[in-house]
Amino acid sequence: MQDPDEWRAKGVHWHAYSESRDSSSTSAGSRRLDRLRQAPQAVLLTPEEVTDWIAEMVREHAHRRHVRLIGPRGGTGHIGDDGHIEHDVHQNLDVACRGDSLYVDIARENDRLHLWAEAVTPDDCAADRHDEDGG
């Protein structure tokens, strides 16, 4: 069984970043080291804050495309609807509780939004790079 406080034992918190990407872009996008050199959009101190930030971004930005659900219950839904977000929150919480980073890609109407919740330890993080609100 997974230790729900493994992140705490590792001394982890998360720096949150987002980046819009045009579908025609051929570059790989930003790299972790480049992101960590920048001030984060948010500093997230617990796994719950990580999953809340991702859920909020998905809720706000996801293109509500209709999808057919697979599995025993089947049915239909929409990308970014409450069921989708709830499903992802549970999976993301498991990852964050391990003290790992989370990377999410959201399709929007005309582009994609990449989200990064970078797990950092005090060795990775210079506190003076945190914004005033983030900690």
mmCIF file with all atom_site columns, C-alpha atoms in Angstrom:
data_model
loop_
_atom_site.group_PDB
_atom_site.id
_atom_site.type_symbol
_atom_site.label_atom_id
_atom_site.label_alt_id
_atom_site.label_comp_id
_atom_site.label_asym_id
_atom_site.label_entity_id
_atom_site.label_seq_id
_atom_site.pdbx_PDB_ins_code
_atom_site.Cartn_x
_atom_site.Cartn_y
_atom_site.Cartn_z
_atom_site.occupancy
_atom_site.B_iso_or_equiv
_atom_site.pdbx_formal_charge
_atom_site.auth_seq_id
_atom_site.auth_comp_id
_atom_site.auth_asym_id
_atom_site.auth_atom_id
_atom_site.pdbx_PDB_model_num
ATOM 1   C CA . MET A 1 1   ? 0.000   0.000  0.000   1.00 0.00 ? 1   MET A CA 1
ATOM 2   C CA . GLN A 1 2   ? 1.238   3.466  -0.903  1.00 0.00 ? 2   GLN A CA 1
ATOM 3   C CA . ASP A 1 3   ? 2.267   5.878  1.836   1.00 0.00 ? 3   ASP A CA 1
ATOM 4   C CA . PRO A 1 4   ? 0.033   8.964  1.392   1.00 0.00 ? 4   PRO A CA 1
ATOM 5   C CA . ASP A 1 5   ? 2.715   11.135 3.022   1.00 0.00 ? 5   ASP A CA 1
ATOM 6   C CA . GLU A 1 6   ? 5.655   9.985  0.889   1.00 0.00 ? 6   GLU A CA 1
ATOM 7   C CA . TRP A 1 7   ? 5.815   13.506 -0.607  1.00 0.00 ? 7   TRP A CA 1
ATOM 8   C CA . ARG A 1 8   ? 6.320   14.974 2.872   1.00 0.00 ? 8   ARG A CA 1
ATOM 9   C CA . ALA A 1 9   ? 9.159   12.560 3.691   1.00 0.00 ? 9   ALA A CA 1
ATOM 10  C CA . LYS A 1 10  ? 10.879  13.677 0.471   1.00 0.00 ? 10  LYS A CA 1
ATOM 11  C CA . GLY A 1 11  ? 10.456  17.359 1.395   1.00 0.00 ? 11  GLY A CA 1
ATOM 12  C CA . VAL A 1 12  ? 8.557   18.050 -1.822  1.00 0.00 ? 12  VAL A CA 1
ATOM 13  C CA . HIS A 1 13  ? 6.424   20.965 -2.872  1.00 0.00 ? 13  HIS A CA 1
ATOM 14  C CA . TRP A 1 14  ? 5.423   21.842 -6.454  1.00 0.00 ? 14  TRP A CA 1
ATOM 15  C CA . HIS A 1 15  ? 5.987   24.736 -8.837  1.00 0.00 ? 15  HIS A CA 1
ATOM 16  C CA . ALA A 1 16  ? 3.134   25.187 -11.294 1.00 0.00 ? 16  ALA A CA 1
ATOM 17  C CA . TYR A 1 17  ? 3.613   26.368 -14.883 1.00 0.00 ? 17  TYR A CA 1
ATOM 18  C CA . SER A 1 18  ? 1.474   26.517 -18.021 1.00 0.00 ? 18  SER A CA 1
ATOM 19  C CA . GLU A 1 19  ? 2.331   27.076 -21.657 1.00 0.00 ? 19  GLU A CA 1
ATOM 20  C CA . SER A 1 20  ? 0.095   27.530 -24.713 1.00 0.00 ? 20  SER A CA 1
ATOM 21  C CA . ARG A 1 21  ? 1.192   25.605 -27.774 1.00 0.00 ? 21  ARG A CA 1
ATOM 22  C CA . ASP A 1 22  ? -0.048  26.099 -31.313 1.00 0.00 ? 22  ASP A CA 1
ATOM 23  C CA . SER A 1 23  ? -0.915  22.794 -32.992 1.00 0.00 ? 23  SER A CA 1
ATOM 24  C CA . SER A 1 24  ? 1.495   23.633 -35.830 1.00 0.00 ? 24  SER A CA 1
ATOM 25  C CA . SER A 1 25  ? 4.465   23.985 -33.467 1.00 0.00 ? 25  SER A CA 1
ATOM 26  C CA . THR A 1 26  ? 7.228   21.478 -34.105 1.00 0.00 ? 26  THR A CA 1
ATOM 27  C CA . SER A 1 27  ? 9.405   22.327 -31.090 1.00 0.00 ? 27  SER A CA 1
ATOM 28  C CA . ALA A 1 28  ? 9.422   20.122 -28.019 1.00 0.00 ? 28  ALA A CA 1
ATOM 29  C CA . GLY A 1 29  ? 8.369   22.971 -25.730 1.00 0.00 ? 29  GLY A CA 1
ATOM 30  C CA . SER A 1 30  ? 10.001  24.044 -22.519 1.00 0.00 ? 30  SER A CA 1
ATOM 31  C CA . ARG A 1 31  ? 12.281  21.821 -20.465 1.00 0.00 ? 31  ARG A CA 1
ATOM 32  C CA . ARG A 1 32  ? 12.111  21.227 -16.722 1.00 0.00 ? 32  ARG A CA 1
ATOM 33  C CA . LEU A 1 33  ? 15.381  23.056 -16.027 1.00 0.00 ? 33  LEU A CA 1
ATOM 34  C CA . ASP A 1 34  ? 14.183  26.067 -18.030 1.00 0.00 ? 34  ASP A CA 1
ATOM 35  C CA . ARG A 1 35  ? 10.878  26.132 -16.150 1.00 0.00 ? 35  ARG A CA 1
ATOM 36  C CA . LEU A 1 36  ? 12.565  25.884 -12.767 1.00 0.00 ? 36  LEU A CA 1
ATOM 37  C CA . ARG A 1 37  ? 14.701  28.921 -13.609 1.00 0.00 ? 37  ARG A CA 1
ATOM 38  C CA . GLN A 1 38  ? 11.489  30.973 -13.888 1.00 0.00 ? 38  GLN A CA 1
ATOM 39  C CA . ALA A 1 39  ? 9.184   32.172 -11.153 1.00 0.00 ? 39  ALA A CA 1
ATOM 40  C CA . PRO A 1 40  ? 6.302   29.675 -10.934 1.00 0.00 ? 40  PRO A CA 1
ATOM 41  C CA . GLN A 1 41  ? 2.715   30.698 -11.624 1.00 0.00 ? 41  GLN A CA 1
ATOM 42  C CA . ALA A 1 42  ? 1.834   29.101 -8.306  1.00 0.00 ? 42  ALA A CA 1
ATOM 43  C CA . VAL A 1 43  ? 3.631   27.345 -5.474  1.00 0.00 ? 43  VAL A CA 1
ATOM 44  C CA . LEU A 1 44  ? 1.662   24.312 -4.336  1.00 0.00 ? 44  LEU A CA 1
ATOM 45  C CA . LEU A 1 45  ? 2.411   22.902 -0.904  1.00 0.00 ? 45  LEU A CA 1
ATOM 46  C CA . THR A 1 46  ? 0.283   19.739 -0.752  1.00 0.00 ? 46  THR A CA 1
ATOM 47  C CA . PRO A 1 47  ? -0.909  17.038 -3.155  1.00 0.00 ? 47  PRO A CA 1
ATOM 48  C CA . GLU A 1 48  ? -4.447  18.404 -2.758  1.00 0.00 ? 48  GLU A CA 1
ATOM 49  C CA . GLU A 1 49  ? -3.299  21.843 -3.911  1.00 0.00 ? 49  GLU A CA 1
ATOM 50  C CA . VAL A 1 50  ? -1.684  20.210 -6.949  1.00 0.00 ? 50  VAL A CA 1
ATOM 51  C CA . THR A 1 51  ? -4.844  18.349 -7.929  1.00 0.00 ? 51  THR A CA 1
ATOM 52  C CA . ASP A 1 52  ? -7.006  21.414 -7.268  1.00 0.00 ? 52  ASP A CA 1
ATOM 53  C CA . TRP A 1 53  ? -4.784  23.594 -9.506  1.00 0.00 ? 53  TRP A CA 1
ATOM 54  C CA . ILE A 1 54  ? -4.876  21.060 -12.342 1.00 0.00 ? 54  ILE A CA 1
ATOM 55  C CA . ALA A 1 55  ? -8.645  20.547 -11.983 1.00 0.00 ? 55  ALA A CA 1
ATOM 56  C CA . GLU A 1 56  ? -9.237  24.312 -12.050 1.00 0.00 ? 56  GLU A CA 1
ATOM 57  C CA . MET A 1 57  ? -7.090  24.723 -15.176 1.00 0.00 ? 57  MET A CA 1
ATOM 58  C CA . VAL A 1 58  ? -8.838  21.832 -16.956 1.00 0.00 ? 58  VAL A CA 1
ATOM 59  C CA . ARG A 1 59  ? -12.262 23.164 -15.973 1.00 0.00 ? 59  ARG A CA 1
ATOM 60  C CA . GLU A 1 60  ? -11.369 26.627 -17.267 1.00 0.00 ? 60  GLU A CA 1
ATOM 61  C CA . HIS A 1 61  ? -9.491  25.723 -20.441 1.00 0.00 ? 61  HIS A CA 1
ATOM 62  C CA . ALA A 1 62  ? -10.574 22.327 -21.826 1.00 0.00 ? 62  ALA A CA 1
ATOM 63  C CA . HIS A 1 63  ? -12.464 22.300 -25.107 1.00 0.00 ? 63  HIS A CA 1
ATOM 64  C CA . ARG A 1 64  ? -15.743 20.531 -24.224 1.00 0.00 ? 64  ARG A CA 1
ATOM 65  C CA . ARG A 1 65  ? -15.523 17.867 -26.923 1.00 0.00 ? 65  ARG A CA 1
ATOM 66  C CA . HIS A 1 66  ? -18.119 15.075 -26.819 1.00 0.00 ? 66  HIS A CA 1
ATOM 67  C CA . VAL A 1 67  ? -16.623 11.604 -26.210 1.00 0.00 ? 67  VAL A CA 1
ATOM 68  C CA . ARG A 1 68  ? -17.863 8.037  -25.965 1.00 0.00 ? 68  ARG A CA 1
ATOM 69  C CA . LEU A 1 69  ? -16.807 6.415  -22.697 1.00 0.00 ? 69  LEU A CA 1
ATOM 70  C CA . ILE A 1 70  ? -15.391 2.916  -22.726 1.00 0.00 ? 70  ILE A CA 1
ATOM 71  C CA . GLY A 1 71  ? -15.631 0.345  -19.987 1.00 0.00 ? 71  GLY A CA 1
ATOM 72  C CA . PRO A 1 72  ? -18.438 -1.580 -18.347 1.00 0.00 ? 72  PRO A CA 1
ATOM 73  C CA . ARG A 1 73  ? -20.622 1.485  -17.762 1.00 0.00 ? 73  ARG A CA 1
ATOM 74  C CA . GLY A 1 74  ? -19.985 3.054  -21.159 1.00 0.00 ? 74  GLY A CA 1
ATOM 75  C CA . GLY A 1 75  ? -22.083 6.076  -22.033 1.00 0.00 ? 75  GLY A CA 1
ATOM 76  C CA . THR A 1 76  ? -20.983 9.495  -23.205 1.00 0.00 ? 76  THR A CA 1
ATOM 77  C CA . GLY A 1 77  ? -19.390 12.533 -21.664 1.00 0.00 ? 77  GLY A CA 1
ATOM 78  C CA . HIS A 1 78  ? -17.356 15.622 -22.431 1.00 0.00 ? 78  HIS A CA 1
ATOM 79  C CA . ILE A 1 79  ? -13.682 16.373 -22.055 1.00 0.00 ? 79  ILE A CA 1
ATOM 80  C CA . GLY A 1 80  ? -13.379 18.631 -19.001 1.00 0.00 ? 80  GLY A CA 1
ATOM 81  C CA . ASP A 1 81  ? -16.762 17.716 -17.498 1.00 0.00 ? 81  ASP A CA 1
ATOM 82  C CA . ASP A 1 82  ? -17.146 16.934 -13.794 1.00 0.00 ? 82  ASP A CA 1
ATOM 83  C CA . GLY A 1 83  ? -16.776 13.166 -14.324 1.00 0.00 ? 83  GLY A CA 1
ATOM 84  C CA . HIS A 1 84  ? -13.563 13.617 -16.305 1.00 0.00 ? 84  HIS A CA 1
ATOM 85  C CA . ILE A 1 85  ? -12.101 15.989 -13.729 1.00 0.00 ? 85  ILE A CA 1
ATOM 86  C CA . GLU A 1 86  ? -13.086 13.767 -10.789 1.00 0.00 ? 86  GLU A CA 1
ATOM 87  C CA . HIS A 1 87  ? -11.476 10.738 -12.453 1.00 0.00 ? 87  HIS A CA 1
ATOM 88  C CA . ASP A 1 88  ? -8.249  12.651 -13.073 1.00 0.00 ? 88  ASP A CA 1
ATOM 89  C CA . VAL A 1 89  ? -8.166  14.103 -9.537  1.00 0.00 ? 89  VAL A CA 1
ATOM 90  C CA . HIS A 1 90  ? -7.988  10.599 -8.052  1.00 0.00 ? 90  HIS A CA 1
ATOM 91  C CA . GLN A 1 91  ? -5.193  9.510  -10.396 1.00 0.00 ? 91  GLN A CA 1
ATOM 92  C CA . ASN A 1 92  ? -3.282  12.771 -9.981  1.00 0.00 ? 92  ASN A CA 1
ATOM 93  C CA . LEU A 1 93  ? -3.562  12.606 -6.199  1.00 0.00 ? 93  LEU A CA 1
ATOM 94  C CA . ASP A 1 94  ? -1.832  9.206  -6.192  1.00 0.00 ? 94  ASP A CA 1
ATOM 95  C CA . VAL A 1 95  ? 1.040   10.628 -8.253  1.00 0.00 ? 95  VAL A CA 1
ATOM 96  C CA . ALA A 1 96  ? 1.393   13.761 -6.121  1.00 0.00 ? 96  ALA A CA 1
ATOM 97  C CA . CYS A 1 97  ? 1.308   11.766 -2.864  1.00 0.00 ? 97  CYS A CA 1
ATOM 98  C CA . ARG A 1 98  ? 4.402   9.928  -4.120  1.00 0.00 ? 98  ARG A CA 1
ATOM 99  C CA . GLY A 1 99  ? 6.102   13.313 -4.459  1.00 0.00 ? 99  GLY A CA 1
ATOM 100 C CA . ASP A 1 100 ? 6.237   13.111 -8.253  1.00 0.00 ? 100 ASP A CA 1
ATOM 101 C CA . SER A 1 101 ? 5.704   15.782 -10.894 1.00 0.00 ? 101 SER A CA 1
ATOM 102 C CA . LEU A 1 102 ? 2.517   15.907 -12.950 1.00 0.00 ? 102 LEU A CA 1
ATOM 103 C CA . TYR A 1 103 ? 2.328   16.881 -16.623 1.00 0.00 ? 103 TYR A CA 1
ATOM 104 C CA . VAL A 1 104 ? -1.041  17.464 -18.298 1.00 0.00 ? 104 VAL A CA 1
ATOM 105 C CA . ASP A 1 105 ? -1.887  18.405 -21.869 1.00 0.00 ? 105 ASP A CA 1
ATOM 106 C CA . ILE A 1 106 ? -5.268  20.055 -22.529 1.00 0.00 ? 106 ILE A CA 1
ATOM 107 C CA . ALA A 1 107 ? -6.835  20.430 -25.958 1.00 0.00 ? 107 ALA A CA 1
ATOM 108 C CA . ARG A 1 108 ? -8.451  23.834 -26.329 1.00 0.00 ? 108 ARG A CA 1
ATOM 109 C CA . GLU A 1 109 ? -10.501 25.176 -29.202 1.00 0.00 ? 109 GLU A CA 1
ATOM 110 C CA . ASN A 1 110 ? -7.538  26.457 -31.240 1.00 0.00 ? 110 ASN A CA 1
ATOM 111 C CA . ASP A 1 111 ? -4.408  25.293 -29.423 1.00 0.00 ? 111 ASP A CA 1
ATOM 112 C CA . ARG A 1 112 ? -3.171  23.144 -26.554 1.00 0.00 ? 112 ARG A CA 1
ATOM 113 C CA . LEU A 1 113 ? -2.324  24.093 -23.006 1.00 0.00 ? 113 LEU A CA 1
ATOM 114 C CA . HIS A 1 114 ? 0.495   22.239 -21.294 1.00 0.00 ? 114 HIS A CA 1
ATOM 115 C CA . LEU A 1 115 ? 0.467   22.163 -17.491 1.00 0.00 ? 115 LEU A CA 1
ATOM 116 C CA . TRP A 1 116 ? 3.397   21.223 -15.315 1.00 0.00 ? 116 TRP A CA 1
ATOM 117 C CA . ALA A 1 117 ? 3.320   20.740 -11.563 1.00 0.00 ? 117 ALA A CA 1
ATOM 118 C CA . GLU A 1 118 ? 7.043   20.253 -11.027 1.00 0.00 ? 118 GLU A CA 1
ATOM 119 C CA . ALA A 1 119 ? 7.939   18.430 -7.812  1.00 0.00 ? 119 ALA A CA 1
ATOM 120 C CA . VAL A 1 120 ? 10.840  20.231 -6.183  1.00 0.00 ? 120 VAL A CA 1
ATOM 121 C CA . THR A 1 121 ? 12.858  19.755 -3.033  1.00 0.00 ? 121 THR A CA 1
ATOM 122 C CA . PRO A 1 122 ? 14.678  22.493 -1.128  1.00 0.00 ? 122 PRO A CA 1
ATOM 123 C CA . ASP A 1 123 ? 17.815  21.569 -3.130  1.00 0.00 ? 123 ASP A CA 1
ATOM 124 C CA . ASP A 1 124 ? 15.940  22.290 -6.403  1.00 0.00 ? 124 ASP A CA 1
ATOM 125 C CA . CYS A 1 125 ? 14.271  25.439 -5.202  1.00 0.00 ? 125 CYS A CA 1
ATOM 126 C CA . ALA A 1 126 ? 15.521  28.914 -4.447  1.00 0.00 ? 126 ALA A CA 1
ATOM 127 C CA . ALA A 1 127 ? 12.749  30.395 -2.282  1.00 0.00 ? 127 ALA A CA 1
ATOM 128 C CA . ASP A 1 128 ? 13.535  33.879 -3.567  1.00 0.00 ? 128 ASP A CA 1
ATOM 129 C CA . ARG A 1 129 ? 12.104  32.808 -6.953  1.00 0.00 ? 129 ARG A CA 1
ATOM 130 C CA . HIS A 1 130 ? 8.653   32.280 -5.442  1.00 0.00 ? 130 HIS A CA 1
ATOM 131 C CA . ASP A 1 131 ? 6.200   35.061 -6.108  1.00 0.00 ? 131 ASP A CA 1
ATOM 132 C CA . GLU A 1 132 ? 4.805   37.015 -3.153  1.00 0.00 ? 132 GLU A CA 1
ATOM 133 C CA . ASP A 1 133 ? 1.488   35.116 -3.137  1.00 0.00 ? 133 ASP A CA 1
ATOM 134 C CA . GLY A 1 134 ? 2.899   31.648 -3.700  1.00 0.00 ? 134 GLY A CA 1
ATOM 135 C CA . GLY A 1 135 ? 5.118   31.295 -0.676  1.00 0.00 ? 135 GLY A CA 1
#
